[in-house]
Tab-separated table of C-alpha atoms and ligand atoms in Angstrom:
chain	number	residue	atom	x	y	z
A	1	MET	CA	7.572	-269.255	-39.768
A	2	GLN	CA	4.921	-269.156	-42.471
A	3	THR	CA	5.300	-266.582	-45.242
A	4	VAL	CA	2.064	-265.417	-46.816
A	5	ARG	CA	1.591	-263.081	-49.780
A	6	GLN	CA	-2.146	-263.314	-50.549
A	7	LEU	CA	-5.123	-262.224	-48.462
A	8	PRO	CA	-7.105	-265.524	-48.445
A	9	ALA	CA	-4.052	-267.388	-47.091
A	10	LEU	CA	-3.529	-264.709	-44.432
A	11	ARG	CA	-7.154	-264.893	-43.339
A	12	GLU	CA	-6.964	-268.687	-43.172
A	13	ALA	CA	-3.809	-268.583	-41.010
A	14	VAL	CA	-5.260	-265.969	-38.657
A	15	ALA	CA	-8.526	-267.931	-38.393
A	16	ALA	CA	-6.504	-270.997	-37.340
A	17	PHE	CA	-4.749	-268.933	-34.629
A	18	ARG	CA	-8.109	-267.669	-33.419
A	19	ALA	CA	-9.678	-271.138	-33.433
A	20	ALA	CA	-6.823	-272.263	-31.172
A	21	GLY	CA	-7.598	-269.395	-28.772
A	22	GLU	CA	-4.369	-267.509	-29.510
A	23	ARG	CA	-3.844	-263.791	-28.871
A	24	VAL	CA	-2.447	-262.251	-32.051
A	25	ALA	CA	0.106	-259.415	-32.233
A	26	LEU	CA	0.983	-257.473	-35.379
A	27	VAL	CA	4.316	-255.710	-35.926
A	28	PRO	CA	3.945	-253.564	-39.068
A	29	THR	CA	7.268	-252.773	-40.800
A	30	MET	CA	8.701	-251.693	-44.120
A	31	GLY	CA	11.502	-254.273	-43.894
A	32	ALA	CA	15.289	-253.669	-43.901
A	33	LEU	CA	15.012	-254.962	-40.374
A	34	HIS	CA	17.424	-254.093	-37.569
A	35	ASP	CA	17.644	-254.660	-33.819
A	36	GLY	CA	14.960	-252.026	-33.216
A	37	HIS	CA	12.480	-254.162	-35.168
A	38	LEU	CA	13.610	-257.245	-33.245
A	39	ALA	CA	12.854	-255.379	-30.013
A	40	LEU	CA	9.305	-254.901	-31.378
A	41	VAL	CA	9.068	-258.644	-32.069
A	42	GLU	CA	10.313	-259.433	-28.555
A	43	ALA	CA	7.725	-257.063	-27.063
A	44	ALA	CA	5.064	-258.653	-29.294
A	45	LYS	CA	5.974	-262.112	-27.966
A	46	ARG	CA	5.418	-260.821	-24.433
A	47	ALA	CA	2.077	-259.251	-25.386
A	48	ALA	CA	0.565	-262.135	-27.363
A	49	THR	CA	0.886	-265.835	-28.132
A	50	ARG	CA	1.247	-265.420	-31.915
A	51	VAL	CA	3.320	-262.777	-33.688
A	52	ILE	CA	2.631	-261.637	-37.239
A	53	VAL	CA	5.135	-259.260	-38.853
A	54	SER	CA	4.192	-257.385	-42.007
A	55	ILE	CA	6.732	-256.082	-44.496
A	56	PHE	CA	5.369	-253.657	-47.048
A	57	VAL	CA	7.225	-250.661	-48.456
A	58	ASN	CA	4.184	-248.431	-48.657
A	59	PRO	CA	4.361	-246.147	-51.714
A	60	LYS	CA	1.574	-243.937	-50.340
A	61	GLN	CA	3.706	-242.614	-47.488
A	62	PHE	CA	6.584	-241.435	-49.694
A	63	GLY	CA	6.490	-237.986	-51.299
A	64	PRO	CA	7.331	-237.575	-55.013
A	65	ASN	CA	10.935	-236.539	-54.244
A	66	GLU	CA	11.526	-239.049	-51.464
A	67	ASP	CA	13.434	-242.325	-51.348
A	68	LEU	CA	10.781	-244.910	-52.367
A	69	ALA	CA	12.880	-246.304	-55.244
A	70	LYS	CA	16.061	-246.658	-53.204
A	71	TYR	CA	14.436	-247.671	-49.890
A	72	PRO	CA	16.398	-250.797	-48.829
A	73	ARG	CA	14.654	-254.087	-49.659
A	74	LYS	CA	16.130	-257.202	-48.028
A	75	GLU	CA	13.411	-259.822	-48.126
A	76	LEU	CA	15.605	-262.884	-47.642
A	77	ALA	CA	17.701	-261.469	-44.776
A	78	ASP	CA	14.559	-260.040	-43.138
A	79	SER	CA	12.767	-263.361	-43.369
A	80	ARG	CA	15.712	-265.190	-41.760
A	81	MET	CA	15.935	-262.624	-38.961
A	82	LEU	CA	12.232	-262.929	-38.198
A	83	SER	CA	12.288	-266.691	-38.240
A	84	THR	CA	15.240	-266.717	-35.800
A	85	ALA	CA	13.470	-264.140	-33.631
A	86	GLY	CA	10.468	-266.457	-33.320
A	87	ALA	CA	7.840	-264.657	-35.427
A	88	ASP	CA	5.013	-267.002	-36.440
A	89	LEU	CA	3.933	-265.458	-39.718
A	90	LEU	CA	5.401	-263.004	-42.223
A	91	TRP	CA	2.771	-261.042	-44.145
A	92	LEU	CA	4.398	-259.885	-47.393
A	93	PRO	CA	1.663	-258.454	-49.617
A	94	PRO	CA	2.684	-257.379	-53.116
A	95	VAL	CA	1.686	-253.819	-53.993
A	96	GLU	CA	-1.224	-255.030	-56.173
A	97	VAL	CA	-2.683	-256.913	-53.209
A	98	MET	CA	-2.458	-253.864	-50.953
A	99	TYR	CA	-3.600	-251.373	-53.605
A	100	PRO	CA	-5.476	-253.220	-56.370
A	101	GLU	CA	-6.405	-251.344	-59.509
A	102	GLY	CA	-9.188	-248.887	-58.761
A	103	PHE	CA	-8.110	-248.278	-55.145
A	104	GLU	CA	-9.427	-244.819	-54.182
A	105	THR	CA	-9.623	-244.518	-50.395
A	106	THR	CA	-7.472	-242.370	-48.124
A	107	VAL	CA	-7.599	-242.404	-44.344
A	108	SER	CA	-6.665	-238.999	-42.994
A	109	VAL	CA	-6.215	-238.034	-39.346
A	110	ALA	CA	-6.415	-234.244	-38.957
A	111	GLY	CA	-4.591	-232.260	-36.276
A	112	VAL	CA	-1.789	-234.512	-35.073
A	113	SER	CA	-0.925	-235.380	-38.718
A	114	GLN	CA	-0.594	-231.788	-39.823
A	115	VAL	CA	2.345	-230.468	-37.787
A	116	LEU	CA	6.098	-231.234	-37.651
A	117	ASP	CA	6.718	-234.249	-39.923
A	118	GLY	CA	3.214	-233.841	-41.349
A	119	ALA	CA	4.050	-230.278	-42.408
A	120	ALA	CA	7.516	-231.266	-43.677
A	121	ARG	CA	6.216	-234.315	-45.569
A	122	PRO	CA	2.732	-233.493	-46.956
A	123	GLY	CA	0.567	-236.606	-47.358
A	124	HIS	CA	2.989	-238.816	-45.414
A	125	PHE	CA	0.680	-239.541	-42.487
A	126	ASP	CA	-2.322	-240.059	-44.796
A	127	GLY	CA	-0.275	-242.820	-46.422
A	128	VAL	CA	0.632	-244.267	-43.014
A	129	ALA	CA	-2.965	-244.079	-41.705
A	130	THR	CA	-4.313	-245.675	-44.884
A	131	VAL	CA	-1.913	-248.614	-44.900
A	132	VAL	CA	-2.127	-249.180	-41.133
A	133	THR	CA	-5.946	-249.240	-41.337
A	134	LYS	CA	-5.669	-251.802	-44.126
A	135	LEU	CA	-3.148	-253.893	-42.170
A	136	PHE	CA	-5.448	-253.861	-39.126
A	137	ASN	CA	-8.399	-254.957	-41.266
A	138	GLN	CA	-6.344	-257.661	-42.980
A	139	VAL	CA	-4.751	-259.150	-39.865
A	140	GLN	CA	-7.336	-258.157	-37.221
A	141	PRO	CA	-4.721	-258.292	-34.452
A	142	ASP	CA	-5.510	-258.021	-30.743
A	143	VAL	CA	-2.465	-255.834	-30.264
A	144	ALA	CA	-0.126	-253.907	-32.606
A	145	LEU	CA	3.321	-252.604	-31.764
A	146	PHE	CA	5.089	-249.505	-33.068
A	147	GLY	CA	8.452	-247.961	-32.238
A	148	GLU	CA	8.567	-244.737	-30.249
A	149	LYS	CA	11.289	-243.528	-32.630
A	150	ASP	CA	8.407	-242.561	-34.935
A	151	TRP	CA	6.681	-240.775	-32.064
A	152	GLN	CA	4.350	-238.675	-34.198
A	153	GLN	CA	3.346	-241.745	-36.229
A	154	LEU	CA	2.507	-243.530	-32.975
A	155	GLN	CA	0.243	-240.640	-31.897
A	156	VAL	CA	-1.433	-240.549	-35.327
A	157	ILE	CA	-2.172	-244.274	-35.025
A	158	ARG	CA	-3.477	-243.932	-31.467
A	159	ARG	CA	-5.828	-241.136	-32.654
A	160	LEU	CA	-6.947	-243.214	-35.651
A	161	VAL	CA	-7.706	-246.251	-33.485
A	162	ALA	CA	-9.615	-244.176	-30.919
A	163	ASP	CA	-11.580	-242.190	-33.522
A	164	LEU	CA	-12.609	-245.215	-35.605
A	165	ASP	CA	-13.206	-247.550	-32.629
A	166	LEU	CA	-10.741	-250.054	-34.075
A	167	PRO	CA	-10.607	-253.095	-31.780
A	168	VAL	CA	-6.830	-253.220	-31.379
A	169	GLU	CA	-4.552	-252.310	-28.484
A	170	ILE	CA	-1.614	-250.105	-29.491
A	171	LEU	CA	1.712	-250.558	-27.713
A	172	GLY	CA	4.644	-248.171	-28.137
A	173	VAL	CA	8.117	-249.669	-27.737
A	174	PRO	CA	11.054	-247.496	-26.585
A	175	THR	CA	13.557	-246.382	-29.212
A	176	TYR	CA	16.436	-248.774	-29.730
A	177	ARG	CA	19.774	-246.938	-29.909
A	178	ASP	CA	23.329	-247.707	-30.998
A	179	ASP	CA	25.985	-247.478	-28.273
A	180	ASP	CA	26.666	-243.811	-29.099
A	181	GLY	CA	22.956	-242.916	-28.819
A	182	LEU	CA	21.897	-242.762	-32.493
A	183	ALA	CA	18.393	-244.195	-32.896
A	184	LEU	CA	18.375	-247.266	-35.144
A	185	SER	CA	16.619	-246.674	-38.453
A	186	SER	CA	16.594	-248.498	-41.775
A	187	ARG	CA	17.641	-245.163	-43.311
A	188	ASN	CA	20.909	-245.153	-41.300
A	189	ALA	CA	22.140	-247.544	-44.024
A	190	TYR	CA	22.318	-244.514	-46.361
A	191	LEU	CA	24.919	-242.777	-44.164
A	192	ILE	CA	28.542	-242.906	-45.257
A	193	ALA	CA	31.049	-243.378	-42.388
A	194	GLU	CA	31.755	-239.683	-41.955
A	195	GLU	CA	28.015	-238.811	-41.888
A	196	ARG	CA	27.366	-241.661	-39.451
A	197	ALA	CA	30.002	-240.212	-37.111
A	198	ARG	CA	28.344	-236.773	-37.240
A	199	ALA	CA	24.774	-238.168	-36.977
A	200	VAL	CA	25.163	-238.639	-33.230
A	201	ALA	CA	24.828	-234.848	-32.927
A	202	LEU	CA	21.045	-235.325	-33.279
A	203	PRO	CA	20.401	-237.346	-30.076
A	204	ARG	CA	23.062	-235.326	-28.277
A	205	ALA	CA	21.508	-231.974	-29.208
A	206	LEU	CA	18.066	-233.209	-28.134
A	207	GLY	CA	19.460	-234.562	-24.852
A	208	PHE	CA	21.256	-231.303	-24.123
A	209	ALA	CA	18.109	-229.258	-24.829
A	210	GLU	CA	15.995	-231.598	-22.707
A	211	ARG	CA	18.299	-231.193	-19.710
A	212	ALA	CA	18.267	-227.418	-20.120
A	213	ILE	CA	14.450	-227.320	-20.284
A	214	ALA	CA	14.148	-229.765	-17.377
A	215	LYS	CA	16.241	-227.487	-15.168
A	216	GLY	CA	14.059	-224.524	-16.031
A	217	ASP	CA	15.911	-222.762	-18.881
A	218	ASP	CA	13.875	-220.901	-21.467
A	219	PRO	CA	12.673	-223.615	-23.927
A	220	GLU	CA	13.026	-221.306	-26.960
A	221	GLY	CA	16.690	-220.694	-26.098
A	222	ALA	CA	17.329	-224.413	-25.612
A	223	LEU	CA	15.671	-225.248	-28.958
A	224	ALA	CA	17.644	-222.518	-30.755
A	225	GLN	CA	20.857	-223.875	-29.232
A	226	ALA	CA	19.994	-227.391	-30.452
A	227	ARG	CA	19.342	-226.084	-33.989
A	228	GLU	CA	22.696	-224.265	-33.956
A	229	THR	CA	24.537	-227.357	-32.719
A	230	LEU	CA	22.987	-229.420	-35.510
A	231	ALA	CA	23.804	-226.821	-38.170
A	232	ALA	CA	27.405	-226.720	-36.895
A	233	ALA	CA	27.566	-230.534	-37.241
A	234	GLY	CA	26.548	-230.191	-40.907
A	235	PHE	CA	22.838	-230.936	-40.567
A	236	GLU	CA	20.130	-229.090	-42.460
A	237	VAL	CA	17.460	-228.772	-39.778
A	238	ASP	CA	13.772	-229.365	-40.604
A	239	TYR	CA	12.647	-228.735	-37.035
A	240	VAL	CA	13.584	-229.044	-33.397
A	241	ALA	CA	10.399	-228.578	-31.392
A	242	LEU	CA	8.886	-228.970	-27.977
A	243	ALA	CA	5.347	-230.310	-28.276
A	244	ASP	CA	2.458	-231.802	-26.370
A	245	ALA	CA	3.327	-235.509	-26.305
A	246	GLU	CA	-0.102	-236.613	-27.530
A	247	THR	CA	-1.396	-233.921	-29.881
A	248	LEU	CA	2.034	-232.690	-31.052
A	249	GLY	CA	0.599	-229.182	-30.750
A	250	ASP	CA	2.017	-226.502	-28.480
A	251	PRO	CA	2.959	-227.707	-24.995
A	252	VAL	CA	0.231	-227.393	-22.392
A	253	ALA	CA	1.124	-226.864	-18.733
A	254	GLY	CA	0.518	-230.016	-16.712
A	255	ARG	CA	0.567	-232.367	-19.713
A	256	PRO	CA	3.467	-234.614	-20.866
A	257	MET	CA	5.784	-233.011	-23.409
A	258	ARG	CA	8.056	-234.429	-26.073
A	259	LEU	CA	11.125	-232.941	-27.698
A	260	LEU	CA	11.330	-233.862	-31.381
A	261	GLY	CA	13.872	-233.230	-34.105
A	262	ALA	CA	14.195	-233.884	-37.825
A	263	ALA	CA	17.287	-232.988	-39.817
A	264	ARG	CA	19.151	-234.001	-42.957
A	265	ILE	CA	22.756	-235.049	-43.154
A	266	GLY	CA	24.005	-235.570	-46.699
A	267	GLY	CA	20.837	-236.703	-48.447
A	268	THR	CA	19.539	-238.604	-45.435
A	269	ARG	CA	16.705	-237.359	-43.256
A	270	LEU	CA	16.915	-238.502	-39.633
A	271	ILE	CA	14.306	-238.087	-36.907
A	272	ASP	CA	14.484	-238.572	-33.164
A	273	ASN	CA	12.563	-237.633	-30.031
A	274	ILE	CA	12.768	-237.898	-26.257
A	275	PRO	CA	10.408	-237.278	-23.349
A	276	VAL	CA	10.804	-234.062	-21.399
A	277	THR	CA	10.785	-234.466	-17.660
A	278	THR	CA	9.857	-231.306	-15.835
A	279	ASN	CA	7.940	-230.876	-12.617
A	280	GLU	CA	6.592	-227.587	-13.871
A	281	HIS	CA	4.918	-229.054	-16.969
A	282	GLY	CA	4.296	-232.568	-15.581
B	301	LIG	O1	7.026	-247.321	-39.297
B	301	LIG	C1	6.950	-247.935	-40.376
B	301	LIG	O2	7.783	-248.796	-40.702
B	301	LIG	C2	5.815	-247.622	-41.333
B	301	LIG	O3	5.503	-246.279	-41.308
B	301	LIG	C3	4.579	-248.492	-41.101
B	301	LIG	C4	3.967	-248.266	-39.725
B	301	LIG	C5	4.948	-249.968	-41.254
B	301	LIG	C6	3.500	-248.166	-42.139
B	301	LIG	O4	3.968	-248.372	-43.438
């Protein structure tokens, strides 16, 4: 696996892939890799002949009181994992390559960026949209893969790609879960053992609410019950919401819906989401 930190070297490597007629996949990450990221790499290998993984802890998607400084950085372990997993190239731009002095541009996707996590974390999705646009322009992949765990992020990126006619196919990869159901996340590393044990309340509360809604119970009651369950497990709830799966706005009869939750345990903010299967709402 090649490791590249400067743009000219990246462009040269990608040009060589292209000259050889390869189909190029990009897996954008912020590092601190886990099995969920490896599932993205595996899916990328099925979707393309060359796999580029980027690791960049993007300062623009962290709020002023968020965890940018303590976000786990594990370059050596990540690089070994990716090499074993069969990635072809690791794109590791330093911050001054991604955002050189004088950088002034923000990419902002209205609507889908403004609700739920967008409301709870102002500016977060602008930071994501800006860095993902840059990564697409740097790598120029045929296909890019994102985890469904960050469901709203995936919808923001789909909107961005459609609106700006970006020539890249976006693939969502199902959430990778621990045996007890907790979605894997680099931030799970912050949880102490007792918080980790209680964290499973998040997928369980969502699953319980989903089954209630699917069998026709009042959604508001099911969501309220999920919030109560989470509060009883020691979570501070940001939101538990039923939303249109694509726009993240209010559910619309006949369109796919998603159940999403965000809550803090100790100092750690966890998110999760699942599809809602009802005949009534499609
Ligand atoms: O999901 C992530 O790890 C990040 O938000 C992403 C897409 C790599 C952009 O920084």
